[in-house]
Coordinates of C-alpha atoms and ligand atoms in Angstrom, one line a residue:
X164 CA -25.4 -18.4 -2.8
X165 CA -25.1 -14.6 -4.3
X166 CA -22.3 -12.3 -3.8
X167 CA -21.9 -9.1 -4.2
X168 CA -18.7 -7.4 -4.5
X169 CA -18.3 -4.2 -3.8
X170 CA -15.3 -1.1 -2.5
X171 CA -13.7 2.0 -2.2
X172 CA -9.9 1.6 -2.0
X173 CA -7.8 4.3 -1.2
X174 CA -4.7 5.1 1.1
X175 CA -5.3 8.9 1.8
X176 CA -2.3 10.8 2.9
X177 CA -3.5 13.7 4.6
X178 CA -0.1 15.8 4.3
X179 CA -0.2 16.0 0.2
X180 CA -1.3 19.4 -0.7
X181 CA -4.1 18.5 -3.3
X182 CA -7.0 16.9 -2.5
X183 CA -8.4 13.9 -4.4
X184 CA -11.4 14.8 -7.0
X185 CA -13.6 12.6 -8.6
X186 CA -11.6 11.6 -11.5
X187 CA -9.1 10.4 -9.7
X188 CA -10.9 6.9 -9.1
X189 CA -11.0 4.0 -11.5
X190 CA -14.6 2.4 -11.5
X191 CA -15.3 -1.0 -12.5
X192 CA -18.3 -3.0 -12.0
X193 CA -20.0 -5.8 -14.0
X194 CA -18.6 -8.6 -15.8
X195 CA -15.9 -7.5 -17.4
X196 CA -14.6 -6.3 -14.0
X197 CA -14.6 -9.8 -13.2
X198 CA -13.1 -11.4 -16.2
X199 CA -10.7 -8.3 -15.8
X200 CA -9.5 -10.0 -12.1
X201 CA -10.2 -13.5 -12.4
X202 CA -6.7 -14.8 -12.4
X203 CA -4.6 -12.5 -10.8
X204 CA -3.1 -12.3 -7.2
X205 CA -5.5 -9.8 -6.1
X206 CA -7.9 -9.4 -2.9
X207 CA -11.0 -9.7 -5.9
X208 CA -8.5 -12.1 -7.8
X209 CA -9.1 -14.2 -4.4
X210 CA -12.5 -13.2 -3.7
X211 CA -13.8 -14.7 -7.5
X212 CA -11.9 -17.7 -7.0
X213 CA -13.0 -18.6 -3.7
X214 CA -16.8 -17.6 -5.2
X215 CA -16.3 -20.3 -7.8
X216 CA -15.0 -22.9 -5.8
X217 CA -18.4 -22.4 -3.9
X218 CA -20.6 -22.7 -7.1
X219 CA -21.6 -18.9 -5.8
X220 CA -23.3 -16.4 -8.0
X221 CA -20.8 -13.3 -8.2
X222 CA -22.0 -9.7 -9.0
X223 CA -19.1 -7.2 -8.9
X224 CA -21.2 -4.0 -8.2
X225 CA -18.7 -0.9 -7.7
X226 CA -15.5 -0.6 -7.0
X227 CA -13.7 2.7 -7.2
X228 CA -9.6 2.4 -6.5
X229 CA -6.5 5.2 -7.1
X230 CA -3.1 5.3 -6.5
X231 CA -2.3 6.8 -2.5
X232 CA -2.8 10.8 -2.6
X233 CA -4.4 13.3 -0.8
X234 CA -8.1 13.7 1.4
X235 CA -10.8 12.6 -0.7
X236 CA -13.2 15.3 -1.4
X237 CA -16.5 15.4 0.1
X238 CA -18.4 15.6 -2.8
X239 CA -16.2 12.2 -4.7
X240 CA -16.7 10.5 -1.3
X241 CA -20.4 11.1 -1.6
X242 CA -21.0 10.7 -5.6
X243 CA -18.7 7.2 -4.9
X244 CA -20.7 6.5 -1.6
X245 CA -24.0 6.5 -3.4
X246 CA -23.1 4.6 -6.3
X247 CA -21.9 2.1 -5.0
X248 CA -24.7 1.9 -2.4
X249 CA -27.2 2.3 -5.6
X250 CA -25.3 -0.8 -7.2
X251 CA -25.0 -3.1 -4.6
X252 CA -28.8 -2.7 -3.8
X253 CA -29.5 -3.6 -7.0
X254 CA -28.4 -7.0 -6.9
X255 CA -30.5 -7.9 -3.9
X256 CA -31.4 -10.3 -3.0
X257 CA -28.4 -11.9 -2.2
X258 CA -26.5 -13.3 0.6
X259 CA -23.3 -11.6 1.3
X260 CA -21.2 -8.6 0.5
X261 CA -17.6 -9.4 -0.2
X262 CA -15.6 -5.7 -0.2
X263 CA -12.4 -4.5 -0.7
X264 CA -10.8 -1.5 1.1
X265 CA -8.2 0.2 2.1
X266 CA -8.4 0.8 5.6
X267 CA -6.6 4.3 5.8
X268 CA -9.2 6.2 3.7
X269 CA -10.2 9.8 4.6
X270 CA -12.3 11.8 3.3
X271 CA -13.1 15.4 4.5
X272 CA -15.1 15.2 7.4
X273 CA -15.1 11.5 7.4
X274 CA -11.7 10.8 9.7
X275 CA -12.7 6.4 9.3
X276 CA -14.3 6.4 5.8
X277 CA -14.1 2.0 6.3
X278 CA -16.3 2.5 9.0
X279 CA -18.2 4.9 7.7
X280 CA -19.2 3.0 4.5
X281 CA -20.0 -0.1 6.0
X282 CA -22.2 1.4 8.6
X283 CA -24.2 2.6 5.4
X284 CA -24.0 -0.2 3.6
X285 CA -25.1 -2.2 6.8
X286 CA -28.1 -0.2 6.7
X287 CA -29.1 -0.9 3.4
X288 CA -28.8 -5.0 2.8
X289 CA -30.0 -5.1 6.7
X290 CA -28.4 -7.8 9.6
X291 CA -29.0 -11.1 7.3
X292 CA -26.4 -10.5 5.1
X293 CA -23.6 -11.1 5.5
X294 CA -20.6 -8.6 5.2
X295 CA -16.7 -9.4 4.9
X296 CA -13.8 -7.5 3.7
X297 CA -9.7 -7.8 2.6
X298 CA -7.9 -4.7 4.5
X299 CA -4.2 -3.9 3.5
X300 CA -2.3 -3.9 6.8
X301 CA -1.0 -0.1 6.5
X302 CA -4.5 0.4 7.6
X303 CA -5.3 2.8 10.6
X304 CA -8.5 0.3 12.0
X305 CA -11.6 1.2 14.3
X306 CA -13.1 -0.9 16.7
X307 CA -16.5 0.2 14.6
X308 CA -15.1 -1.1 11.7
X309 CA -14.9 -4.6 13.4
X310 CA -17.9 -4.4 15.1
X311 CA -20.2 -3.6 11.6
X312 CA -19.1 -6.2 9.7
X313 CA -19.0 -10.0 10.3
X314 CA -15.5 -10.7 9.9
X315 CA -12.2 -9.0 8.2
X316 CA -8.8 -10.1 6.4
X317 CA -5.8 -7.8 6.5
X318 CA -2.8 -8.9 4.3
X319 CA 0.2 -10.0 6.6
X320 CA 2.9 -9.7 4.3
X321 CA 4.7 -6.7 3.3
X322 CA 5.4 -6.7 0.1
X323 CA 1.5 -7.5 0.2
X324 CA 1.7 -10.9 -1.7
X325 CA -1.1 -12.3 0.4
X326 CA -3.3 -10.4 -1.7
X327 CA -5.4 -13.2 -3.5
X328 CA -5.0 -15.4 0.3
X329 CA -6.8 -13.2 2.4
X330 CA -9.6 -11.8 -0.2
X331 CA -9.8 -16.5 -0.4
X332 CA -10.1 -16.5 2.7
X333 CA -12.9 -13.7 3.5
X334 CA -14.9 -15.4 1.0
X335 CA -14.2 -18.9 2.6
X336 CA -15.5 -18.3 5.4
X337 CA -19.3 -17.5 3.9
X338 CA -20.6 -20.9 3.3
X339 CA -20.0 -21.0 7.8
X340 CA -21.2 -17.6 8.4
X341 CA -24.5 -18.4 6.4
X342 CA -24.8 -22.1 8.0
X343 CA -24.3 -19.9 11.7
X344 CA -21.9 -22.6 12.1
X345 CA -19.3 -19.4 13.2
X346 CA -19.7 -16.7 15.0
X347 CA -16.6 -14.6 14.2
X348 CA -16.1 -11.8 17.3
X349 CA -13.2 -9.7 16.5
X350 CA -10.9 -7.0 18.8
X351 CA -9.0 -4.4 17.7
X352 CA -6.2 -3.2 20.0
X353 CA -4.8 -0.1 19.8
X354 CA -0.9 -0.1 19.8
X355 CA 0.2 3.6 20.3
X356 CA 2.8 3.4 18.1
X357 CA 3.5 5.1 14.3
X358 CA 5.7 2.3 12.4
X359 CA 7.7 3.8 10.0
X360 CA 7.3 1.6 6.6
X361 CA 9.2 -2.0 7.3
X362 CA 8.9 -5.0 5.4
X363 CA 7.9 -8.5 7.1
X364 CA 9.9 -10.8 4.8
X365 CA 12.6 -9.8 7.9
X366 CA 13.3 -8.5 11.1
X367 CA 10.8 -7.8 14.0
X368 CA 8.0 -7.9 12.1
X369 CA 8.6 -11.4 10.6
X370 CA 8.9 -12.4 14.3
X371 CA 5.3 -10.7 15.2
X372 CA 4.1 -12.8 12.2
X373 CA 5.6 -15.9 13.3
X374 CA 4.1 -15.3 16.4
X375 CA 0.3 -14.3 14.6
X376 CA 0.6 -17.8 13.0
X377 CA 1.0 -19.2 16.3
X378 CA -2.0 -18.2 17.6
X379 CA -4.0 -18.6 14.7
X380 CA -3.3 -22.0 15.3
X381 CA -4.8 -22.4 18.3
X382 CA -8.5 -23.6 18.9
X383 CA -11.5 -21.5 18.1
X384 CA -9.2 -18.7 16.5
X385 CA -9.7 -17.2 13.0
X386 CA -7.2 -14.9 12.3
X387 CA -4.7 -12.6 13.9
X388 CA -3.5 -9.7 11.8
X389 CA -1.0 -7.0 12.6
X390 CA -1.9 -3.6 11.2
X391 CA 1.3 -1.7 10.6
X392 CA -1.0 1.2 10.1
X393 CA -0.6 4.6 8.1
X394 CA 1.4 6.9 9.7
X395 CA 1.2 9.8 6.8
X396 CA -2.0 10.8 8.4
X397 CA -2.9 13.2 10.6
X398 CA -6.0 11.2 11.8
X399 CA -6.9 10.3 15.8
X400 CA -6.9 6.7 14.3
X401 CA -3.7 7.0 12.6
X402 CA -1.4 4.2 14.9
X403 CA -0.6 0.6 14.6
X404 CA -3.4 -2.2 15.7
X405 CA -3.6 -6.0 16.3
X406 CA -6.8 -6.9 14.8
X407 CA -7.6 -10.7 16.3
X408 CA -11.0 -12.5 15.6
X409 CA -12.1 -15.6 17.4
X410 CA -15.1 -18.2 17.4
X411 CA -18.0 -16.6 19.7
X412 CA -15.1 -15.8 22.4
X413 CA -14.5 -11.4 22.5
X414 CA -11.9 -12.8 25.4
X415 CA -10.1 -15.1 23.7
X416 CA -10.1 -12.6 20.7
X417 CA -8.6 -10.1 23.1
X418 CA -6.3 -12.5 24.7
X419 CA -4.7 -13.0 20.9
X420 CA -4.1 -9.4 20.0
X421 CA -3.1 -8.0 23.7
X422 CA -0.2 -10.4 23.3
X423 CA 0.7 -9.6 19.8
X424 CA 0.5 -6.0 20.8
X425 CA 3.1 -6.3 23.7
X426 CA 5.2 -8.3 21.6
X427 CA 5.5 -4.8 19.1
X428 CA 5.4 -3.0 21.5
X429 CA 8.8 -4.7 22.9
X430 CA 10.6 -4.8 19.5
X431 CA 9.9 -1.0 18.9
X432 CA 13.4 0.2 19.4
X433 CA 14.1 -2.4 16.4
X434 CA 11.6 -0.9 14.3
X435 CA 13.8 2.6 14.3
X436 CA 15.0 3.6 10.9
X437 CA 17.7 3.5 9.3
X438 CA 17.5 7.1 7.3
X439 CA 19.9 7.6 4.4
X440 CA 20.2 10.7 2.6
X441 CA 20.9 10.3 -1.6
X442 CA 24.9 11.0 -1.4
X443 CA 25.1 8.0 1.9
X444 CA 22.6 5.8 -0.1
X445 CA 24.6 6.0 -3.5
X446 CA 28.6 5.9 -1.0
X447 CA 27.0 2.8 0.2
X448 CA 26.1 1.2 -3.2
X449 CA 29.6 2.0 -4.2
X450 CA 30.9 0.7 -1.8
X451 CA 29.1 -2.9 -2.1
X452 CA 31.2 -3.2 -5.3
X453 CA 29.3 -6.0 -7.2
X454 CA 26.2 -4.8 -8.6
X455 CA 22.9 -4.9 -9.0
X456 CA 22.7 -2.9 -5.9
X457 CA 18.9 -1.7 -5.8
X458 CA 18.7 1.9 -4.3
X459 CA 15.0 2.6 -3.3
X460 CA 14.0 6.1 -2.4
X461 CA 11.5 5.2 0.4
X462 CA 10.8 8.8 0.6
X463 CA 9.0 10.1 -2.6
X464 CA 7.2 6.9 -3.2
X465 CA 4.0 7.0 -5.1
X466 CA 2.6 3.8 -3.3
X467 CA 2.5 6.4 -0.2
X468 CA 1.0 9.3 -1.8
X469 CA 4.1 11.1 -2.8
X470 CA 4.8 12.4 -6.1
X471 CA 7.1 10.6 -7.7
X472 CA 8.7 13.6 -9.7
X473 CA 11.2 14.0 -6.7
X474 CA 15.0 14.7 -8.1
X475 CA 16.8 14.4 -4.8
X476 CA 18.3 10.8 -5.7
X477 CA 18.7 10.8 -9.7
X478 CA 20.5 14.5 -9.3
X479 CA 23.2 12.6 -7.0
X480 CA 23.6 9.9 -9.2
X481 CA 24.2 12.5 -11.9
X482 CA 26.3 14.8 -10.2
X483 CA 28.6 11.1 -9.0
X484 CA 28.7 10.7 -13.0
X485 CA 27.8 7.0 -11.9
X486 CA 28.6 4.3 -14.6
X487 CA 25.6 1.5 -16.2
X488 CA 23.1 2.5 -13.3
X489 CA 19.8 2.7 -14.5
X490 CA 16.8 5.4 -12.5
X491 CA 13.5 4.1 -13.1
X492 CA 11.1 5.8 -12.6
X493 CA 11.1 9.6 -12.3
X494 CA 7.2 11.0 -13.6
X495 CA 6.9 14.0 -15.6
X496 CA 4.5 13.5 -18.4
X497 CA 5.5 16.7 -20.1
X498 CA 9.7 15.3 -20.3
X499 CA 7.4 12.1 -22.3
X500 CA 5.8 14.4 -24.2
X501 CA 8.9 16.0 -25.7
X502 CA 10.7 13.1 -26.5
X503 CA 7.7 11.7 -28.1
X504 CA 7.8 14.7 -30.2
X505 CA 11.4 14.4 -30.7
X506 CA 11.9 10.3 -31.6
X507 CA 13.9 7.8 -30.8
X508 CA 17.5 9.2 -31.8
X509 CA 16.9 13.0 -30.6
X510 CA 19.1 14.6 -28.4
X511 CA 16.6 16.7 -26.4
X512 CA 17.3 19.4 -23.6
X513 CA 14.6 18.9 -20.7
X514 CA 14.1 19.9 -17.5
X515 CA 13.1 17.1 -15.7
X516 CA 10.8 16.2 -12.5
X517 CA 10.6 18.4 -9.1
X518 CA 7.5 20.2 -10.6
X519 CA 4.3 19.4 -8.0
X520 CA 6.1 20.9 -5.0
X521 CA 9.4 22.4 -3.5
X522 CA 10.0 19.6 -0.9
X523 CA 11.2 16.9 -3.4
X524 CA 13.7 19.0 -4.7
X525 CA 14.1 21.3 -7.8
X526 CA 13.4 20.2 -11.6
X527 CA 16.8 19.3 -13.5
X528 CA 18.3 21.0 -16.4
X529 CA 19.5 17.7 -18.5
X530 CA 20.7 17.2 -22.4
X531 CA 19.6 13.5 -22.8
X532 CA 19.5 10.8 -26.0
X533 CA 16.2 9.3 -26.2
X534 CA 16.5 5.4 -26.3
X535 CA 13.0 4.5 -26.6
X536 CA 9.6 5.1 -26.1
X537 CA 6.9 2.7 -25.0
X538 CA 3.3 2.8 -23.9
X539 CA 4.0 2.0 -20.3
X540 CA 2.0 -1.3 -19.8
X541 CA 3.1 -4.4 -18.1
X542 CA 1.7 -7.5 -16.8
X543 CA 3.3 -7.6 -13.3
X544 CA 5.0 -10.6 -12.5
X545 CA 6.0 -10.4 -9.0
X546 CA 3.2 -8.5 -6.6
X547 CA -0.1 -8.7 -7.7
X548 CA 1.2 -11.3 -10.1
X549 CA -0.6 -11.5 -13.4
X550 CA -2.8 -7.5 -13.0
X551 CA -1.9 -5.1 -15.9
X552 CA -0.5 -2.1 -14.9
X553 CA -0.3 1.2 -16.9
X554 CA 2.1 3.6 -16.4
X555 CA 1.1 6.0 -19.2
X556 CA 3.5 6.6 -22.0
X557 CA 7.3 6.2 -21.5
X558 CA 10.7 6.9 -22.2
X559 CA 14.2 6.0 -21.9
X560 CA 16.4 8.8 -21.4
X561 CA 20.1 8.6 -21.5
X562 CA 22.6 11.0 -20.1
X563 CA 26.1 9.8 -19.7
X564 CA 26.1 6.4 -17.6
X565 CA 22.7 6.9 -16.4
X566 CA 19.2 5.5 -18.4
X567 CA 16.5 7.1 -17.2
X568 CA 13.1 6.2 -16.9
X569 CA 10.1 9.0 -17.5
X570 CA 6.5 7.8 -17.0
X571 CA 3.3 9.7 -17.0
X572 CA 1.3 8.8 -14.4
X573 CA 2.8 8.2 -10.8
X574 CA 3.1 4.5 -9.0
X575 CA 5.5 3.1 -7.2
X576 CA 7.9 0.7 -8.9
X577 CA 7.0 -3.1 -8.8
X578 CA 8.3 -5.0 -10.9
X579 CA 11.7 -5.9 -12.7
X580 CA 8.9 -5.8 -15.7
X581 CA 9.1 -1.9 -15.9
X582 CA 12.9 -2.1 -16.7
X583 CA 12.4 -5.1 -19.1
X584 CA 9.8 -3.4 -21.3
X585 CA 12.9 -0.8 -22.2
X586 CA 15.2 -2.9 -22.8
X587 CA 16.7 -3.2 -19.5
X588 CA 17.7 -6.3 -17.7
X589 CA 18.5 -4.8 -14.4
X590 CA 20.9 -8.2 -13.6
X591 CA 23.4 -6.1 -15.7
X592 CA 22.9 -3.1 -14.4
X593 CA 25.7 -1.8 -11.5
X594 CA 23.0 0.3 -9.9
X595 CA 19.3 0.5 -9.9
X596 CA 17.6 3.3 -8.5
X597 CA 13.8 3.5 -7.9
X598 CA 11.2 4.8 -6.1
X599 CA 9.1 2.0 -3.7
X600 CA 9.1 1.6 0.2
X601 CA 8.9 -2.4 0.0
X602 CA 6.4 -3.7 -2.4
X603 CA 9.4 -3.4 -4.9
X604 CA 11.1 -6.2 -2.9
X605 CA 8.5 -8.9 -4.4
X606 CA 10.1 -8.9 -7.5
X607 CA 14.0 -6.9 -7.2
X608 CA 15.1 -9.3 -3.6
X609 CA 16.2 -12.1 -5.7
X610 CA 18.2 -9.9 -8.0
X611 CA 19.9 -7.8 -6.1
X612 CA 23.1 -8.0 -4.6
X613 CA 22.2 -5.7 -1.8
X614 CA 19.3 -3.1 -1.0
X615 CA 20.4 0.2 -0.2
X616 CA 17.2 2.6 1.2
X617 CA 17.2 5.9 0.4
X618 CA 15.4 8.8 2.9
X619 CA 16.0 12.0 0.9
X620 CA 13.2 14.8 1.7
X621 CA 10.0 13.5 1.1
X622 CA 5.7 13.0 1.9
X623 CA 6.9 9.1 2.8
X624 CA 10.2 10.3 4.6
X625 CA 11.2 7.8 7.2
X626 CA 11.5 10.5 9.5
X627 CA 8.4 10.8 10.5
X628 CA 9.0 13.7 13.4
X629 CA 9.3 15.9 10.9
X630 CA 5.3 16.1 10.0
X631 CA 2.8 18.7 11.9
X632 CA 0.4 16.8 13.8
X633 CA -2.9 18.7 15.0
X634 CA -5.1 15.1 15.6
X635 CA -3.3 12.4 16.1
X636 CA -3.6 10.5 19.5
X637 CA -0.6 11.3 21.4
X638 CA 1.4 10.1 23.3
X639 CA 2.4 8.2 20.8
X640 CA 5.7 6.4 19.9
X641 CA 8.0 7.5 18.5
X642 CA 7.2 11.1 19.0
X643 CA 6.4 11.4 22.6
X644 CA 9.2 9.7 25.0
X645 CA 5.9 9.2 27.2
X646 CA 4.4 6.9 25.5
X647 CA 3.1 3.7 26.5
X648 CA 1.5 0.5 25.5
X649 CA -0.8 -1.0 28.1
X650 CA -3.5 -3.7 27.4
X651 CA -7.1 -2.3 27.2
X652 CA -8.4 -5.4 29.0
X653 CA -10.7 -4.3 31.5
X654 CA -11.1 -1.1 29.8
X655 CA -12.9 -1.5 26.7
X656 CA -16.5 -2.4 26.5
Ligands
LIG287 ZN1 -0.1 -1.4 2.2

């Protein structure tokens, strides 16, 4: 058996003001993409190793990936497009495609880029070959999606540390899909609802989870998968879904996700947020008393598409002159720069973050000691155990009670890692800030002494009335008091 692997991931928020070029993607392809993935808890992590329990042949052909930003230009959605079409095709023969997306990709003039691509790539290995694909659950997913490929995995777990399960699990299923000894038919209902960012290691949607593994369990069904969707974009598909697949049976398939759909639908008034602005967040963390009490600033997270230079947190905790609390991380490669030039041991006068746009609040004039500097890179620990990440070059900054942490390129905090590699062990620490909607939880939940969510102005605000909407389906909750959720049985072809 030959696979091919193949994807473009990418979370596009439509509201950021730059578009994403070219550059912006990491490629890799070949065998050092593999040895680069073999072992970690990744959707190709899981793919490889599920390849190798099969004795399969793997070829990784293209996959192009970036941190969440803005629309994807035409022309980088085309180059990528045909690249990776060029690559795949050239390592036919073979018997399947194993991809990794997104699910929330846009690209100008391509509203469902998932869709899109497989639809070409479809074309070009024919209706023999098999096709599956991992999905994050913040995707916003097409009943064309479904209905091009032969069967698709969407993480259930936010924090996303089913990662390596579900890309397992697509590839699993091959050996079955080749034999014709499955026939995977999968609906995707609709659920007219934009969920603001919530985790699932709680709450209403650990219930809908429960209630997913429930049905899973039940004869002739393969999986049943919320999608939280991606409500930063300004998409007709942007909206929650309940993405069910069953064995040959488009009813029973239906039946699955119809019930999981109501069952959102009826906790909706739970999924309202709780929205916090910096001088609540940091009262409330006070208030807790015995530390570490994590502070996330859900709003200007990376992972979302935001900037991550936003000050409106770290200039509270400065102004409240806040004792061993520790901010990590704020980017602004040009505050790295300068205390590279200056050392470890300057004093240097900086004016730090707020620089890509107004909304996450202004840059801020600071005298600060420089503690250390660092190259950025960790092996993360917690989500996506085991991948490198690099951040860039770093440094600890220390004004008053307060280290800062400066990176150069933007991503959301994961991992207790990042604090480690400056010297920090955030178990000490009375307060630490960073910026992360819920993947942070993976690897700060068992540290802290209480979580504390910060919604200061922001492209990931909680708020989520507060974004223009030209395309979106309405009605849709929670925007329009109207809206309603109703089963498409009946309805749908
Ligand atoms: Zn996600």
């Amino acid at each position: 058996v030959k696979i091919v692997l193949a994807g473009i991931v990418h979370e596009t928020n439509t509201y950021c003001a730059e578009p994403t070029p070219l550059e912006a993607f990491r490629v890799e392809r070949g065998d050092a993409a593999a040895r680069r993935e073999a072992g970690t808890q990744t959707y190709a992590g899981g793919m490889l190793a599920a390849a190798g329990e099969l004795g399969a042949q793997v070829a990784v052909a293209f996959v192009a990936d970036t941190e969440p930003s803005g629309i994807i230009r035409a022309s980088a959605y085309d180059a990528m497009k045909e690249d990776l079409l060029s690559s795949l095709t050239a390592e036919l023969p073979a018997d399947a495609v194993a991809l990794t997306l997104h699910g929330a990709g846009v690209a100008e003039g391509v509203d469902d880029l998932e869709a899109d691509l497989c639809r070409a790539i479809r074309a070009a290995v024919g209706p023999d070959v098999r096709i599956v694909l991992s999905l994050d659950l913040h995707g916003n997913i097409s009943q064309e999606l479904a209905d091009t490929v032969d069967a698709m995995f969407g993480v259930h777990l936010y924090p996303h540390t089913d990662m390596y399960e579900r890309g397992h699990e697509a590839v699993s299923l091959l050996p079955r899909l080749l034999e014709a000894e499955v026939r995977p038919v999968t609906h995707v209902e609709r659920v007219p609802m934009l969920i603001p960012t919530t985790t699932t290691l709680r709450g209403p949607l650990a219930r809908v989870n429960d209630f997913c593994a429930e049905l899973e369990a039940r004869p002739g069904v393969i999986d049943v998968t919320l999608f939280h969707g991606f409500p930063y974009a300004d998409v007709p598909l942007a909206a929650a879904s309940v993405v069910a697949t069953a064995d040959g049976d488009r009813d029973l398939a239906r039946d699955c996700a119809e019930q999981v759909a109501a069952l959102v639908w009826s906790l909706r008034d739970e999924l309202l947020p709780d929205s916090l602005s910096a001088a609540e967040a940091v009262d409330r963390a006070l208030h807790v008393g015995r530390g570490p009490v994590v502070i996330n600033e859900t709003s200007d997270n990376p992972g979302g598409g935001a900037p991550g230079d936003g000050t409106h947190l770290l200039r509270e905790m400065l102004e409240r002159k806040l004792e061993n609390a520790v901010f990590g991380y704020i980017a602004d490669a040009e505050v790295v720069q300068q205390a590279q030039r200056a050392g470890v041991g300057a004093t240097i006068s900086v004016s730090l973050g707020g620089k890509t746009d107004e909304l996450h609040g202004a840059p801020i004039e600071l005298t600060a000691y420089v503690k250390c500097l660092t190259d950025g890179n960790i092996i993360l620990r917690a989500i996506a155990a085991g991948a490198r990440l690099e951040h860039g070059p770093m440094a600890r900054l220390q004004v008053g009670g307060v280290d800062i942490l400066v990176g150069t390129r933007r991503t959301q905090t994961l991992d207790p890692e990042l604090f480690l590699l400056h010297g920090i062990d955030v178990r000490r620490s009375a307060i630490v800030a960073l910026k992360s909607s819920n993947h942070f939880r993976a690897g700060f939940e068992e540290v802290a002494s209480e979580i504390v969510t910060a919604d200061t102005p922001g492209l990931t605000t909680l708020k989520l009335e507060v974004f223009p909407r030209a395309r979106t389906l309405r009605p849709v909750w929670p925007l329009d008091a109207e809206a309603l959720y109703s089963p498409s049985r009946g309805t749908a072809g």
